[in-house]
Amino acid sequence: MEWRGDGDDAMRLLMDELDQADNMSVSREGEGCRITVKSDSGTGSMLFYEVMPGVILTYNDFHMAECYSGFSRSSDYLSVNHCREGRLEQLMPGGTYSYTSAGDLKLDDISHHAGNYVFPVEHYHGISIGFDVAACSDGVREALGNQAPDVSELRRRFCRGGSPYVLHDFTEAEEVFAGLYHVRPAIRRPFARLRALELLLLLSQLEYDESCHAVEYFTCAQVQKVKEARRIMVADLMSIHTVGELAACVGMPTTAFKACFKGVFGLPPYAYLRSYRMERAAALLRSGKLSVAAIGAQVGYDSPSKFTAAFKAVMGLTPTSYRRGQ
């Protein structure tokens, strides 16, 4: 698809640089552009808007286990990514893996963007705001005058050595992104323009903190082992395995296994299994084909009352109330 925007130079470059695979489709959607990706594991989409010259807003929504991205940038770039739900696994230089989880704000220069992306809990929702340094700098200075941050300096400050810079509790930035999730499409571009400028101002006030580069990394061997343990856990929901048994089964020390499992999936093994059971139960309740007792049995509960209590503790409703609300 050839992008023909109304002066949207950065959007046109984005489309030119995307490596469109056979499982990818591109379509115009109002003032934006949507890329849809399909695979055997599910679907995902990215909705792009150029909100001002050189600044691109992206809504990321994935319900799949993994996807490939061929996107890379040859120019200087600053990408600010907010994760609202789910988890994102990224292979880093040196063969280690890093993870982005709900509430994280990740800054990087996307120099290592191209490659395979894995969603360990099979969904990911978030927003990215990308700044092409050369293309956006004049517009930022025009909008903010003497208070305009130097985008190139921000990139140098936070994007060091190609590793991501992750902020876990940046409340002001959370508020910036919160509005973008709910803004009406009719005013999305001008609203996002203001939020992008606000984000730059907030970042300009942050001092560099080396600990924000100290993202927890795991080796390929460790990640593959805990993924095998997860496969064992969910293959038969009636079977209960202790953490020690799972660790021994995949050949890891228990302490290292627990740390790596939580790093990959965001929860300790037992908490993850309970969450998985309840998500599976919720899907079965929405289908409306089985009784509550039968669903409880399918997700590993031999007692309907225990299943009801566990479901309510996680989902906030009893199974019957949840089904009625669908």
Short mmCIF file of C-alpha atoms in Angstrom, two decimals, residues 24-164:
data_model
loop_
_atom_site.label_atom_id
_atom_site.label_comp_id
_atom_site.label_asym_id
_atom_site.label_seq_id
_atom_site.Cartn_x
_atom_site.Cartn_y
_atom_site.Cartn_z
CA MET A 24 0.27 -8.27 7.37
CA SER A 25 -2.32 -5.88 5.91
CA VAL A 26 -2.35 -2.08 5.85
CA SER A 27 -5.48 0.06 5.64
CA ARG A 28 -6.45 3.70 6.01
CA GLU A 29 -8.65 4.41 9.03
CA GLY A 30 -9.88 7.99 9.24
CA GLU A 31 -6.83 10.16 9.80
CA GLY A 32 -4.75 7.15 10.76
CA CYS A 33 -3.31 3.98 9.32
CA ARG A 34 -3.93 0.50 10.74
CA ILE A 35 -1.57 -2.42 10.33
CA THR A 36 -3.16 -5.79 11.11
CA VAL A 37 -1.06 -8.89 11.74
CA LYS A 38 -2.40 -12.44 11.77
CA SER A 39 -0.76 -15.69 12.76
CA ASP A 40 -1.70 -19.14 13.99
CA SER A 41 -1.58 -17.79 17.55
CA GLY A 42 -4.01 -14.88 17.05
CA THR A 43 -4.23 -11.33 15.73
CA GLY A 44 -2.73 -7.95 16.50
CA SER A 45 -3.04 -4.40 15.26
CA MET A 46 -1.18 -1.10 15.37
CA LEU A 47 -3.10 2.11 14.66
CA PHE A 48 -0.79 5.00 13.66
CA TYR A 49 -1.40 8.75 13.61
CA GLU A 50 1.06 11.49 12.76
CA VAL A 51 0.07 14.12 15.33
CA MET A 52 2.64 16.71 14.23
CA PRO A 53 5.62 16.59 11.87
CA GLY A 54 7.93 13.79 12.97
CA VAL A 55 5.75 12.62 15.89
CA ILE A 56 3.77 9.39 15.54
CA LEU A 57 1.19 8.07 17.99
CA THR A 58 0.58 4.30 17.91
CA TYR A 59 -2.13 2.24 19.60
CA ASN A 60 -0.84 -1.31 20.08
CA ASP A 61 -3.35 -4.13 20.61
CA PHE A 62 -2.26 -7.75 20.38
CA HIS A 63 -4.09 -10.97 21.18
CA MET A 64 -1.48 -13.46 20.08
CA ALA A 65 1.54 -15.35 21.33
CA GLU A 66 4.11 -13.71 19.05
CA CYS A 67 4.68 -11.72 15.89
CA TYR A 68 7.56 -10.58 13.70
CA SER A 69 8.45 -6.94 13.07
CA GLY A 70 10.76 -5.91 10.27
CA PHE A 71 10.52 -2.25 11.22
CA SER A 72 13.74 -0.34 11.82
CA ARG A 73 14.82 3.28 11.61
CA SER A 74 17.99 4.63 10.06
CA SER A 75 17.46 8.12 11.53
CA ASP A 76 17.82 9.21 15.16
CA TYR A 77 14.65 8.27 16.98
CA LEU A 78 13.19 8.40 20.49
CA SER A 79 10.37 5.98 21.25
CA VAL A 80 8.31 6.26 24.45
CA ASN A 81 6.17 3.18 25.11
CA HIS A 82 3.47 2.79 27.74
CA CYS A 83 2.23 -0.70 28.62
CA ARG A 84 -1.36 -0.71 29.84
CA GLU A 85 -1.98 -4.46 30.01
CA GLY A 86 -0.09 -7.67 29.29
CA ARG A 87 3.61 -8.31 28.83
CA LEU A 88 6.12 -7.91 26.02
CA GLU A 89 9.25 -10.01 25.58
CA GLN A 90 12.13 -8.61 23.54
CA LEU A 91 15.39 -10.29 22.55
CA MET A 92 18.31 -8.01 23.36
CA PRO A 93 21.88 -7.92 22.02
CA GLY A 94 23.89 -10.71 23.57
CA GLY A 95 21.02 -13.20 23.51
CA THR A 96 19.23 -12.12 26.70
CA TYR A 97 15.55 -11.21 27.06
CA SER A 98 13.93 -8.15 28.62
CA TYR A 99 10.28 -7.69 29.62
CA THR A 100 7.85 -4.80 29.68
CA SER A 101 4.88 -5.11 32.04
CA ALA A 102 1.72 -3.18 32.88
CA GLY A 103 2.44 0.35 34.07
CA ASP A 104 5.97 0.47 32.65
CA LEU A 105 7.18 3.40 30.57
CA LYS A 106 10.01 2.30 28.28
CA LEU A 107 12.27 4.68 26.38
CA ASP A 108 14.54 3.45 23.61
CA ASP A 109 15.98 4.43 20.25
CA ILE A 110 14.49 1.32 18.52
CA SER A 111 17.93 0.47 17.15
CA HIS A 112 17.15 -3.18 18.02
CA HIS A 113 13.47 -3.07 17.11
CA ALA A 114 13.41 -5.48 14.17
CA GLY A 115 12.86 -9.10 15.16
CA ASN A 116 10.43 -11.47 16.82
CA TYR A 117 8.19 -10.15 19.59
CA VAL A 118 6.65 -12.52 22.11
CA PHE A 119 3.64 -11.85 24.34
CA PRO A 120 4.09 -14.32 27.23
CA VAL A 121 0.51 -13.94 28.50
CA GLU A 122 -0.80 -13.80 24.91
CA HIS A 123 -2.03 -10.23 25.01
CA TYR A 124 -0.51 -6.76 25.07
CA HIS A 125 -2.16 -3.33 25.02
CA GLY A 126 -0.38 -0.01 25.09
CA ILE A 127 0.52 3.25 23.39
CA SER A 128 3.77 4.42 21.82
CA ILE A 129 4.78 7.96 20.95
CA GLY A 130 7.70 8.14 18.56
CA PHE A 131 9.84 11.20 17.88
CA ASP A 132 11.94 11.40 14.72
CA VAL A 133 14.58 13.79 16.05
CA ALA A 134 15.35 15.64 12.82
CA ALA A 135 11.74 15.80 11.61
CA CYS A 136 10.12 16.93 14.87
CA SER A 137 12.62 19.38 16.36
CA ASP A 138 11.48 22.50 14.49
CA GLY A 139 7.82 21.85 15.33
CA VAL A 140 8.61 21.29 19.00
CA ARG A 141 10.55 24.56 19.16
CA GLU A 142 7.77 26.42 17.38
CA ALA A 143 5.15 25.05 19.80
CA LEU A 144 7.06 25.51 23.06
CA GLY A 145 9.40 28.40 22.34
CA ASN A 146 12.16 28.92 24.90
CA GLN A 147 10.80 26.06 27.02
CA ALA A 148 11.20 23.53 24.20
CA PRO A 149 13.27 20.48 25.22
CA ASP A 150 16.07 19.37 22.94
CA VAL A 151 14.73 16.04 21.64
CA SER A 152 18.19 14.99 20.47
CA GLU A 153 19.56 15.61 23.97
CA LEU A 154 16.73 13.59 25.54
CA ARG A 155 17.57 10.70 23.25
CA ARG A 156 21.25 10.87 24.25
CA ARG A 157 20.34 11.20 27.93
CA PHE A 158 18.12 8.14 28.18
CA CYS A 159 19.05 5.85 25.26
CA ARG A 160 22.53 4.66 26.13
CA GLY A 161 24.16 1.56 24.74
CA GLY A 162 21.04 0.39 22.93
CA SER A 163 19.36 -0.91 26.09
CA PRO A 164 15.88 0.26 27.16
#
